[in-house]
């Protein structure tokens, strides 16, 4: 996506989210999903995760919170039940990787980025040695 100001970028990604919802019927965007909007690829999955993280850390502007709250099907998460603690989640992620699942498959299951899944697995391996 070409350089643009933050308001234009938010509007563009929000438009991509609405396109996704219209097609899929929900706002449960996989973490690695790329949406094509007007012939351009939009890394929608990463953006959705980023918006949720910004809100969780009280760093998302109220007008953006309001826009997302007004979006049909939007939820702030968690999207699906998971382990009760991060420690249990991280153990599950490590086990899933050991069974041969890809970083993308694991990332989608936990609504995390592939990079975050990789970090979790790397930390577990370092702790085990």
mmCIF file of N, CA and C in Angstrom:
data_model
loop_
_atom_site.group_PDB
_atom_site.id
_atom_site.type_symbol
_atom_site.label_atom_id
_atom_site.label_comp_id
_atom_site.label_asym_id
_atom_site.label_seq_id
_atom_site.Cartn_x
_atom_site.Cartn_y
_atom_site.Cartn_z
ATOM 1 N N UNK A 1 0.844 -1.166 0.000
ATOM 2 C CA UNK A 1 0.000 0.000 0.000
ATOM 3 C C UNK A 1 0.895 1.237 0.000
ATOM 4 N N UNK A 2 0.614 2.205 -0.856
ATOM 5 C CA UNK A 2 1.462 3.401 -0.915
ATOM 6 C C UNK A 2 1.396 4.179 0.400
ATOM 7 N N UNK A 3 2.358 5.093 0.583
ATOM 8 C CA UNK A 3 2.354 5.924 1.788
ATOM 9 C C UNK A 3 1.058 6.706 1.890
ATOM 10 N N UNK A 4 0.482 6.704 3.088
ATOM 11 C CA UNK A 4 -0.749 7.453 3.313
ATOM 12 C C UNK A 4 -0.815 7.798 4.787
ATOM 13 N N UNK A 5 -1.635 8.803 5.107
ATOM 14 C CA UNK A 5 -1.741 9.194 6.504
ATOM 15 C C UNK A 5 -2.530 8.136 7.278
ATOM 16 N N UNK A 6 -2.430 8.193 8.602
ATOM 17 C CA UNK A 6 -3.035 7.164 9.454
ATOM 18 C C UNK A 6 -4.549 7.079 9.309
ATOM 19 N N UNK A 7 -5.219 8.209 9.125
ATOM 20 C CA UNK A 7 -6.678 8.177 8.973
ATOM 21 C C UNK A 7 -7.077 7.489 7.677
ATOM 22 N N UNK A 8 -6.363 7.778 6.608
ATOM 23 C CA UNK A 8 -6.643 7.133 5.324
ATOM 24 C C UNK A 8 -6.352 5.634 5.417
ATOM 25 N N UNK A 9 -5.241 5.284 6.076
ATOM 26 C CA UNK A 9 -4.878 3.869 6.231
ATOM 27 C C UNK A 9 -5.958 3.131 7.034
ATOM 28 N N UNK A 10 -6.395 3.726 8.151
ATOM 29 C CA UNK A 10 -7.433 3.081 8.950
ATOM 30 C C UNK A 10 -8.690 2.880 8.107
ATOM 31 N N UNK A 11 -9.071 3.904 7.380
ATOM 32 C CA UNK A 11 -10.269 3.822 6.537
ATOM 33 C C UNK A 11 -10.135 2.705 5.498
ATOM 34 N N UNK A 12 -8.977 2.591 4.897
ATOM 35 C CA UNK A 12 -8.727 1.566 3.872
ATOM 36 C C UNK A 12 -8.817 0.155 4.473
ATOM 37 N N UNK A 13 -8.168 -0.051 5.615
ATOM 38 C CA UNK A 13 -8.212 -1.360 6.261
ATOM 39 C C UNK A 13 -9.621 -1.674 6.764
ATOM 40 N N UNK A 14 -10.310 -0.659 7.270
ATOM 41 C CA UNK A 14 -11.680 -0.865 7.736
ATOM 42 C C UNK A 14 -12.575 -1.250 6.557
ATOM 43 N N UNK A 15 -12.340 -0.634 5.421
ATOM 44 C CA UNK A 15 -13.085 -0.987 4.208
ATOM 45 C C UNK A 15 -12.788 -2.434 3.811
ATOM 46 N N UNK A 16 -11.546 -2.842 3.915
ATOM 47 C CA UNK A 16 -11.170 -4.234 3.610
ATOM 48 C C UNK A 16 -11.856 -5.188 4.587
ATOM 49 N N UNK A 17 -11.944 -4.792 5.853
ATOM 50 C CA UNK A 17 -12.636 -5.613 6.848
ATOM 51 C C UNK A 17 -14.108 -5.767 6.478
ATOM 52 N N UNK A 18 -14.743 -4.675 6.089
ATOM 53 C CA UNK A 18 -16.156 -4.736 5.708
ATOM 54 C C UNK A 18 -16.356 -5.608 4.464
ATOM 55 N N UNK A 19 -15.423 -5.559 3.537
ATOM 56 C CA UNK A 19 -15.493 -6.429 2.353
ATOM 57 C C UNK A 19 -15.395 -7.892 2.773
ATOM 58 N N UNK A 20 -14.473 -8.184 3.676
ATOM 59 C CA UNK A 20 -14.296 -9.545 4.193
ATOM 60 C C UNK A 20 -15.589 -10.031 4.854
ATOM 61 N N UNK A 21 -16.182 -9.184 5.693
ATOM 62 C CA UNK A 21 -17.418 -9.540 6.402
ATOM 63 C C UNK A 21 -18.547 -9.806 5.411
ATOM 64 N N UNK A 22 -18.664 -8.964 4.389
ATOM 65 C CA UNK A 22 -19.723 -9.141 3.389
ATOM 66 C C UNK A 22 -19.588 -10.487 2.683
ATOM 67 N N UNK A 23 -18.360 -10.900 2.431
ATOM 68 C CA UNK A 23 -18.120 -12.164 1.729
ATOM 69 C C UNK A 23 -18.215 -13.363 2.666
ATOM 70 N N UNK A 24 -17.603 -13.285 3.856
ATOM 71 C CA UNK A 24 -17.490 -14.429 4.759
ATOM 72 C C UNK A 24 -18.629 -14.534 5.767
ATOM 73 N N UNK A 25 -19.302 -13.420 6.030
ATOM 74 C CA UNK A 25 -20.418 -13.442 6.970
ATOM 75 C C UNK A 25 -20.032 -13.231 8.418
ATOM 76 N N UNK A 26 -18.737 -13.025 8.678
ATOM 77 C CA UNK A 26 -18.294 -12.745 10.051
ATOM 78 C C UNK A 26 -17.027 -11.902 10.001
ATOM 79 N N UNK A 27 -16.594 -11.438 11.175
ATOM 80 C CA UNK A 27 -15.385 -10.612 11.272
ATOM 81 C C UNK A 27 -14.243 -11.383 11.922
ATOM 82 N N UNK A 28 -14.289 -12.703 11.852
ATOM 83 C CA UNK A 28 -13.257 -13.548 12.463
ATOM 84 C C UNK A 28 -12.131 -13.774 11.460
ATOM 85 N N UNK A 29 -11.351 -12.745 11.239
ATOM 86 C CA UNK A 29 -10.305 -12.759 10.218
ATOM 87 C C UNK A 29 -9.101 -13.557 10.722
ATOM 88 N N UNK A 30 -8.668 -14.592 9.991
ATOM 89 C CA UNK A 30 -7.462 -15.328 10.399
ATOM 90 C C UNK A 30 -6.253 -14.392 10.462
ATOM 91 N N UNK A 31 -5.347 -14.678 11.376
ATOM 92 C CA UNK A 31 -4.192 -13.807 11.627
ATOM 93 C C UNK A 31 -3.337 -13.573 10.388
ATOM 94 N N UNK A 32 -3.305 -14.512 9.470
ATOM 95 C CA UNK A 32 -2.432 -14.389 8.297
ATOM 96 C C UNK A 32 -3.197 -14.005 7.026
ATOM 97 N N UNK A 33 -4.455 -13.618 7.161
ATOM 98 C CA UNK A 33 -5.289 -13.355 5.978
ATOM 99 C C UNK A 33 -4.865 -12.085 5.238
ATOM 100 N N UNK A 34 -4.771 -12.207 3.930
ATOM 101 C CA UNK A 34 -4.525 -11.078 3.036
ATOM 102 C C UNK A 34 -5.813 -10.853 2.244
ATOM 103 N N UNK A 35 -6.351 -9.660 2.310
ATOM 104 C CA UNK A 35 -7.566 -9.300 1.569
ATOM 105 C C UNK A 35 -7.156 -8.447 0.379
ATOM 106 N N UNK A 36 -7.744 -8.693 -0.783
ATOM 107 C CA UNK A 36 -7.479 -7.872 -1.951
ATOM 108 C C UNK A 36 -8.593 -6.841 -2.071
ATOM 109 N N UNK A 37 -8.196 -5.582 -2.041
ATOM 110 C CA UNK A 37 -9.149 -4.472 -2.103
ATOM 111 C C UNK A 37 -8.715 -3.538 -3.216
ATOM 112 N N UNK A 38 -9.560 -3.396 -4.219
ATOM 113 C CA UNK A 38 -9.226 -2.521 -5.340
ATOM 114 C C UNK A 38 -7.937 -2.906 -6.042
ATOM 115 N N UNK A 39 -7.674 -4.209 -6.123
ATOM 116 C CA UNK A 39 -6.477 -4.685 -6.807
ATOM 117 C C UNK A 39 -5.212 -4.645 -5.963
ATOM 118 N N UNK A 40 -5.322 -4.193 -4.709
ATOM 119 C CA UNK A 40 -4.156 -4.137 -3.817
ATOM 120 C C UNK A 40 -4.327 -5.111 -2.673
ATOM 121 N N UNK A 41 -3.233 -5.763 -2.297
ATOM 122 C CA UNK A 41 -3.260 -6.671 -1.157
ATOM 123 C C UNK A 41 -3.209 -5.876 0.141
ATOM 124 N N UNK A 42 -4.094 -6.244 1.064
ATOM 125 C CA UNK A 42 -4.180 -5.607 2.377
ATOM 126 C C UNK A 42 -3.965 -6.706 3.412
ATOM 127 N N UNK A 43 -2.969 -6.547 4.260
ATOM 128 C CA UNK A 43 -2.656 -7.534 5.283
ATOM 129 C C UNK A 43 -3.665 -7.389 6.422
ATOM 130 N N UNK A 44 -4.890 -7.838 6.154
ATOM 131 C CA UNK A 44 -6.015 -7.609 7.051
ATOM 132 C C UNK A 44 -5.877 -8.354 8.365
ATOM 133 N N UNK A 45 -5.414 -9.593 8.331
ATOM 134 C CA UNK A 45 -5.281 -10.364 9.561
ATOM 135 C C UNK A 45 -4.365 -9.694 10.563
ATOM 136 N N UNK A 46 -3.235 -9.203 10.099
ATOM 137 C CA UNK A 46 -2.293 -8.518 10.992
ATOM 138 C C UNK A 46 -2.902 -7.233 11.529
ATOM 139 N N UNK A 47 -3.623 -6.500 10.682
ATOM 140 C CA UNK A 47 -4.239 -5.243 11.108
ATOM 141 C C UNK A 47 -5.287 -5.475 12.186
ATOM 142 N N UNK A 48 -6.124 -6.487 11.995
ATOM 143 C CA UNK A 48 -7.157 -6.817 12.991
ATOM 144 C C UNK A 48 -6.497 -7.110 14.340
ATOM 145 N N UNK A 49 -5.444 -7.918 14.323
ATOM 146 C CA UNK A 49 -4.722 -8.220 15.559
ATOM 147 C C UNK A 49 -4.110 -6.977 16.175
ATOM 148 N N UNK A 50 -3.593 -6.104 15.338
ATOM 149 C CA UNK A 50 -2.983 -4.855 15.803
ATOM 150 C C UNK A 50 -4.033 -3.953 16.457
ATOM 151 N N UNK A 51 -5.208 -3.868 15.846
ATOM 152 C CA UNK A 51 -6.274 -3.040 16.433
ATOM 153 C C UNK A 51 -6.669 -3.581 17.806
ATOM 154 N N UNK A 52 -6.801 -4.890 17.912
ATOM 155 C CA UNK A 52 -7.164 -5.496 19.197
ATOM 156 C C UNK A 52 -6.086 -5.239 20.246
ATOM 157 N N UNK A 53 -4.837 -5.371 19.845
ATOM 158 C CA UNK A 53 -3.726 -5.149 20.775
ATOM 159 C C UNK A 53 -3.676 -3.689 21.216
ATOM 160 N N UNK A 54 -3.871 -2.764 20.286
ATOM 161 C CA UNK A 54 -3.854 -1.336 20.637
ATOM 162 C C UNK A 54 -4.960 -1.009 21.632
ATOM 163 N N UNK A 55 -6.140 -1.581 21.426
ATOM 164 C CA UNK A 55 -7.234 -1.325 22.367
ATOM 165 C C UNK A 55 -6.907 -1.926 23.727
ATOM 166 N N UNK A 56 -6.399 -3.125 23.740
ATOM 167 C CA UNK A 56 -6.047 -3.791 24.999
ATOM 168 C C UNK A 56 -5.056 -2.952 25.799
ATOM 169 N N UNK A 57 -4.139 -2.284 25.112
ATOM 170 C CA UNK A 57 -3.121 -1.461 25.755
ATOM 171 C C UNK A 57 -3.552 -0.002 25.914
ATOM 172 N N UNK A 58 -4.844 0.272 25.705
ATOM 173 C CA UNK A 58 -5.389 1.641 25.811
ATOM 174 C C UNK A 58 -4.654 2.639 24.924
ATOM 175 N N UNK A 59 -4.333 2.208 23.699
ATOM 176 C CA UNK A 59 -3.628 3.075 22.763
ATOM 177 C C UNK A 59 -4.404 3.291 21.467
ATOM 178 N N UNK A 60 -5.660 2.889 21.452
ATOM 179 C CA UNK A 60 -6.478 3.049 20.251
ATOM 180 C C UNK A 60 -7.439 4.209 20.468
ATOM 181 N N UNK A 61 -7.465 5.132 19.522
ATOM 182 C CA UNK A 61 -8.317 6.316 19.623
ATOM 183 C C UNK A 61 -9.797 5.919 19.706
ATOM 184 N N UNK A 62 -10.553 6.691 20.456
ATOM 185 C CA UNK A 62 -11.965 6.386 20.673
ATOM 186 C C UNK A 62 -12.759 6.348 19.375
ATOM 187 N N UNK A 63 -12.444 7.220 18.421
ATOM 188 C CA UNK A 63 -13.190 7.211 17.160
ATOM 189 C C UNK A 63 -12.974 5.895 16.408
ATOM 190 N N UNK A 64 -11.809 5.296 16.532
ATOM 191 C CA UNK A 64 -11.544 4.013 15.878
ATOM 192 C C UNK A 64 -12.236 2.875 16.627
ATOM 193 N N UNK A 65 -12.242 2.957 17.941
ATOM 194 C CA UNK A 65 -12.992 1.972 18.737
ATOM 195 C C UNK A 65 -14.454 2.019 18.343
ATOM 196 N N UNK A 66 -14.998 3.232 18.239
ATOM 197 C CA UNK A 66 -16.406 3.398 17.867
ATOM 198 C C UNK A 66 -16.681 2.836 16.474
ATOM 199 N N UNK A 67 -15.782 3.105 15.537
ATOM 200 C CA UNK A 67 -15.966 2.607 14.161
ATOM 201 C C UNK A 67 -15.964 1.080 14.141
ATOM 202 N N UNK A 68 -15.047 0.474 14.884
ATOM 203 C CA UNK A 68 -15.000 -0.987 14.912
ATOM 204 C C UNK A 68 -16.202 -1.561 15.662
ATOM 205 N N UNK A 69 -16.590 -0.941 16.765
ATOM 206 C CA UNK A 69 -17.777 -1.401 17.495
ATOM 207 C C UNK A 69 -19.030 -1.357 16.628
ATOM 208 N N UNK A 70 -19.085 -0.403 15.706
ATOM 209 C CA UNK A 70 -20.242 -0.262 14.815
ATOM 210 C C UNK A 70 -20.178 -1.220 13.623
ATOM 211 N N UNK A 71 -19.088 -1.954 13.491
ATOM 212 C CA UNK A 71 -18.907 -2.878 12.374
ATOM 213 C C UNK A 71 -19.605 -4.194 12.682
ATOM 214 N N UNK A 72 -20.491 -4.600 11.783
ATOM 215 C CA UNK A 72 -21.255 -5.833 11.967
ATOM 216 C C UNK A 72 -20.322 -7.016 12.205
ATOM 217 N N UNK A 73 -20.560 -7.742 13.295
ATOM 218 C CA UNK A 73 -19.799 -8.949 13.565
ATOM 219 C C UNK A 73 -18.482 -8.749 14.297
ATOM 220 N N UNK A 74 -18.065 -7.497 14.503
ATOM 221 C CA UNK A 74 -16.775 -7.248 15.143
ATOM 222 C C UNK A 74 -16.799 -7.685 16.602
ATOM 223 N N UNK A 75 -15.714 -8.289 17.072
ATOM 224 C CA UNK A 75 -15.534 -8.575 18.490
ATOM 225 C C UNK A 75 -14.099 -8.229 18.854
ATOM 226 N N UNK A 76 -13.909 -7.872 20.096
ATOM 227 C CA UNK A 76 -12.563 -7.537 20.564
ATOM 228 C C UNK A 76 -11.829 -8.780 21.024
ATOM 229 N N UNK A 77 -12.510 -9.909 21.114
ATOM 230 C CA UNK A 77 -11.869 -11.166 21.480
ATOM 231 C C UNK A 77 -12.083 -11.476 22.939
ATOM 232 N N UNK A 78 -11.684 -12.649 23.423
ATOM 233 C CA UNK A 78 -11.045 -13.668 22.594
ATOM 234 C C UNK A 78 -12.034 -14.268 21.609
ATOM 235 N N UNK A 79 -11.508 -14.681 20.472
ATOM 236 C CA UNK A 79 -12.364 -15.194 19.413
ATOM 237 C C UNK A 79 -12.825 -16.616 19.665
ATOM 238 N N UNK A 80 -12.013 -17.381 20.342
ATOM 239 C CA UNK A 80 -12.402 -18.754 20.630
ATOM 240 C C UNK A 80 -11.807 -19.135 21.974
ATOM 241 N N UNK A 81 -12.462 -20.042 22.672
ATOM 242 C CA UNK A 81 -11.896 -20.434 23.958
ATOM 243 C C UNK A 81 -10.539 -21.091 23.771
ATOM 244 N N UNK A 82 -9.669 -20.839 24.693
ATOM 245 C CA UNK A 82 -8.341 -21.415 24.618
ATOM 246 C C UNK A 82 -7.858 -21.740 26.015
ATOM 247 N N UNK A 83 -6.612 -22.069 26.136
ATOM 248 C CA UNK A 83 -6.067 -22.393 27.452
ATOM 249 C C UNK A 83 -6.267 -21.231 28.426
ATOM 250 N N UNK A 84 -6.378 -21.562 29.690
ATOM 251 C CA UNK A 84 -6.676 -20.564 30.712
ATOM 252 C C UNK A 84 -5.514 -19.595 30.945
ATOM 253 N N UNK A 85 -4.309 -19.987 30.640
ATOM 254 C CA UNK A 85 -3.173 -19.112 30.860
ATOM 255 C C UNK A 85 -2.273 -19.102 29.632
ATOM 256 N N UNK A 86 -1.445 -18.075 29.562
ATOM 257 C CA UNK A 86 -0.486 -18.017 28.459
ATOM 258 C C UNK A 86 0.475 -19.192 28.510
ATOM 259 N N UNK A 87 0.830 -19.612 29.718
ATOM 260 C CA UNK A 87 1.749 -20.735 29.863
ATOM 261 C C UNK A 87 1.163 -22.009 29.241
ATOM 262 N N UNK A 88 -0.110 -22.279 29.532
ATOM 263 C CA UNK A 88 -0.764 -23.445 28.933
ATOM 264 C C UNK A 88 -0.872 -23.291 27.419
ATOM 265 N N UNK A 89 -1.210 -22.066 26.979
ATOM 266 C CA UNK A 89 -1.302 -21.811 25.540
ATOM 267 C C UNK A 89 0.040 -22.065 24.882
ATOM 268 N N UNK A 90 1.111 -21.561 25.491
ATOM 269 C CA UNK A 90 2.439 -21.728 24.907
ATOM 270 C C UNK A 90 2.853 -23.193 24.865
ATOM 271 N N UNK A 91 2.484 -23.957 25.900
ATOM 272 C CA UNK A 91 2.748 -25.405 25.880
ATOM 273 C C UNK A 91 1.993 -26.067 24.736
ATOM 274 N N UNK A 92 0.732 -25.673 24.549
ATOM 275 C CA UNK A 92 -0.069 -26.219 23.445
ATOM 276 C C UNK A 92 0.558 -25.885 22.096
ATOM 277 N N UNK A 93 1.013 -24.646 21.950
ATOM 278 C CA UNK A 93 1.634 -24.218 20.689
ATOM 279 C C UNK A 93 2.881 -25.048 20.399
ATOM 280 N N UNK A 94 3.707 -25.253 21.413
ATOM 281 C CA UNK A 94 4.926 -26.058 21.241
ATOM 282 C C UNK A 94 4.581 -27.486 20.822
ATOM 283 N N UNK A 95 3.587 -28.065 21.459
ATOM 284 C CA UNK A 95 3.168 -29.431 21.111
ATOM 285 C C UNK A 95 2.622 -29.495 19.688
ATOM 286 N N UNK A 96 1.845 -28.491 19.301
ATOM 287 C CA UNK A 96 1.287 -28.471 17.947
ATOM 288 C C UNK A 96 2.399 -28.422 16.905
ATOM 289 N N UNK A 97 3.421 -27.625 17.184
ATOM 290 C CA UNK A 97 4.545 -27.516 16.248
ATOM 291 C C UNK A 97 5.285 -28.849 16.151
ATOM 292 N N UNK A 98 5.424 -29.533 17.289
ATOM 293 C CA UNK A 98 6.108 -30.826 17.304
ATOM 294 C C UNK A 98 5.335 -31.880 16.515
ATOM 295 N N UNK A 99 4.023 -31.710 16.371
ATOM 296 C CA UNK A 99 3.240 -32.660 15.585
ATOM 297 C C UNK A 99 3.291 -32.344 14.091
ATOM 298 N N UNK A 100 3.984 -31.248 13.738
ATOM 299 C CA UNK A 100 4.174 -30.939 12.325
ATOM 300 C C UNK A 100 3.298 -29.832 11.769
ATOM 301 N N UNK A 101 2.485 -29.202 12.607
ATOM 302 C CA UNK A 101 1.674 -28.092 12.104
ATOM 303 C C UNK A 101 2.569 -26.909 11.747
ATOM 304 N N UNK A 102 2.181 -26.180 10.724
ATOM 305 C CA UNK A 102 2.969 -25.019 10.294
ATOM 306 C C UNK A 102 2.718 -23.836 11.229
ATOM 307 N N UNK A 103 3.626 -22.872 11.173
ATOM 308 C CA UNK A 103 3.447 -21.650 11.962
ATOM 309 C C UNK A 103 2.133 -20.963 11.602
ATOM 310 N N UNK A 104 1.785 -20.960 10.320
ATOM 311 C CA UNK A 104 0.530 -20.324 9.885
ATOM 312 C C UNK A 104 -0.690 -21.027 10.470
ATOM 313 N N UNK A 105 -0.682 -22.347 10.471
ATOM 314 C CA UNK A 105 -1.813 -23.091 11.021
ATOM 315 C C UNK A 105 -1.976 -22.794 12.510
ATOM 316 N N UNK A 106 -0.866 -22.769 13.226
ATOM 317 C CA UNK A 106 -0.918 -22.489 14.660
ATOM 318 C C UNK A 106 -1.344 -21.046 14.895
ATOM 319 N N UNK A 107 -0.794 -20.129 14.121
ATOM 320 C CA UNK A 107 -1.136 -18.707 14.257
ATOM 321 C C UNK A 107 -2.628 -18.488 14.056
ATOM 322 N N UNK A 108 -3.204 -19.136 13.054
ATOM 323 C CA UNK A 108 -4.638 -18.995 12.802
ATOM 324 C C UNK A 108 -5.464 -19.533 13.964
ATOM 325 N N UNK A 109 -5.034 -20.638 14.541
ATOM 326 C CA UNK A 109 -5.775 -21.245 15.638
ATOM 327 C C UNK A 109 -5.823 -20.323 16.859
ATOM 328 N N UNK A 110 -4.724 -19.631 17.125
ATOM 329 C CA UNK A 110 -4.645 -18.793 18.321
ATOM 330 C C UNK A 110 -4.770 -17.301 18.018
ATOM 331 N N UNK A 111 -5.037 -16.965 16.761
ATOM 332 C CA UNK A 111 -5.155 -15.571 16.346
ATOM 333 C C UNK A 111 -3.907 -14.778 16.739
ATOM 334 N N UNK A 112 -2.748 -15.355 16.433
ATOM 335 C CA UNK A 112 -1.462 -14.722 16.671
ATOM 336 C C UNK A 112 -0.747 -14.569 15.335
ATOM 337 N N UNK A 113 0.294 -13.749 15.308
ATOM 338 C CA UNK A 113 1.115 -13.662 14.102
ATOM 339 C C UNK A 113 2.052 -14.864 14.048
ATOM 340 N N UNK A 114 2.516 -15.199 12.866
ATOM 341 C CA UNK A 114 3.500 -16.277 12.731
ATOM 342 C C UNK A 114 4.760 -15.937 13.521
ATOM 343 N N UNK A 115 5.128 -14.658 13.490
ATOM 344 C CA UNK A 115 6.320 -14.234 14.229
ATOM 345 C C UNK A 115 6.163 -14.515 15.724
ATOM 346 N N UNK A 116 4.990 -14.228 16.283
ATOM 347 C CA UNK A 116 4.762 -14.471 17.716
ATOM 348 C C UNK A 116 4.822 -15.967 18.023
ATOM 349 N N UNK A 117 4.233 -16.792 17.152
ATOM 350 C CA UNK A 117 4.272 -18.243 17.348
ATOM 351 C C UNK A 117 5.726 -18.718 17.322
ATOM 352 N N UNK A 118 6.494 -18.197 16.380
ATOM 353 C CA UNK A 118 7.906 -18.563 16.284
ATOM 354 C C UNK A 118 8.648 -18.186 17.570
ATOM 355 N N UNK A 119 8.372 -16.997 18.109
ATOM 356 C CA UNK A 119 9.017 -16.559 19.353
ATOM 357 C C UNK A 119 8.678 -17.501 20.510
ATOM 358 N N UNK A 120 7.429 -17.901 20.602
ATOM 359 C CA UNK A 120 6.991 -18.803 21.678
ATOM 360 C C UNK A 120 7.726 -20.133 21.588
ATOM 361 N N UNK A 121 7.807 -20.666 20.371
ATOM 362 C CA UNK A 121 8.475 -21.968 20.168
ATOM 363 C C UNK A 121 9.968 -21.850 20.465
ATOM 364 N N UNK A 122 10.581 -20.752 20.033
ATOM 365 C CA UNK A 122 12.004 -20.541 20.264
ATOM 366 C C UNK A 122 12.301 -20.427 21.763
ATOM 367 N N UNK A 123 11.448 -19.705 22.504
ATOM 368 C CA UNK A 123 11.635 -19.587 23.951
ATOM 369 C C UNK A 123 11.499 -20.938 24.651
ATOM 370 N N UNK A 124 10.530 -21.722 24.207
ATOM 371 C CA UNK A 124 10.320 -23.049 24.819
ATOM 372 C C UNK A 124 11.537 -23.936 24.582
ATOM 373 N N UNK A 125 12.097 -23.862 23.372
ATOM 374 C CA UNK A 125 13.275 -24.675 23.057
ATOM 375 C C UNK A 125 14.474 -24.233 23.895
ATOM 376 N N UNK A 126 14.638 -22.928 24.094
ATOM 377 C CA UNK A 126 15.747 -22.404 24.892
ATOM 378 C C UNK A 126 15.587 -22.813 26.366
ATOM 379 N N UNK A 127 14.362 -22.800 26.864
ATOM 380 C CA UNK A 127 14.103 -23.176 28.256
ATOM 381 C C UNK A 127 14.338 -24.673 28.470
ATOM 382 N N UNK A 128 14.109 -25.469 27.434
ATOM 383 C CA UNK A 128 14.267 -26.923 27.553
ATOM 384 C C UNK A 128 15.741 -27.341 27.521
ATOM 385 N N UNK A 129 16.606 -26.454 26.980
ATOM 386 C CA UNK A 129 18.033 -26.851 26.888
ATOM 387 C C UNK A 129 18.864 -26.347 28.035
#
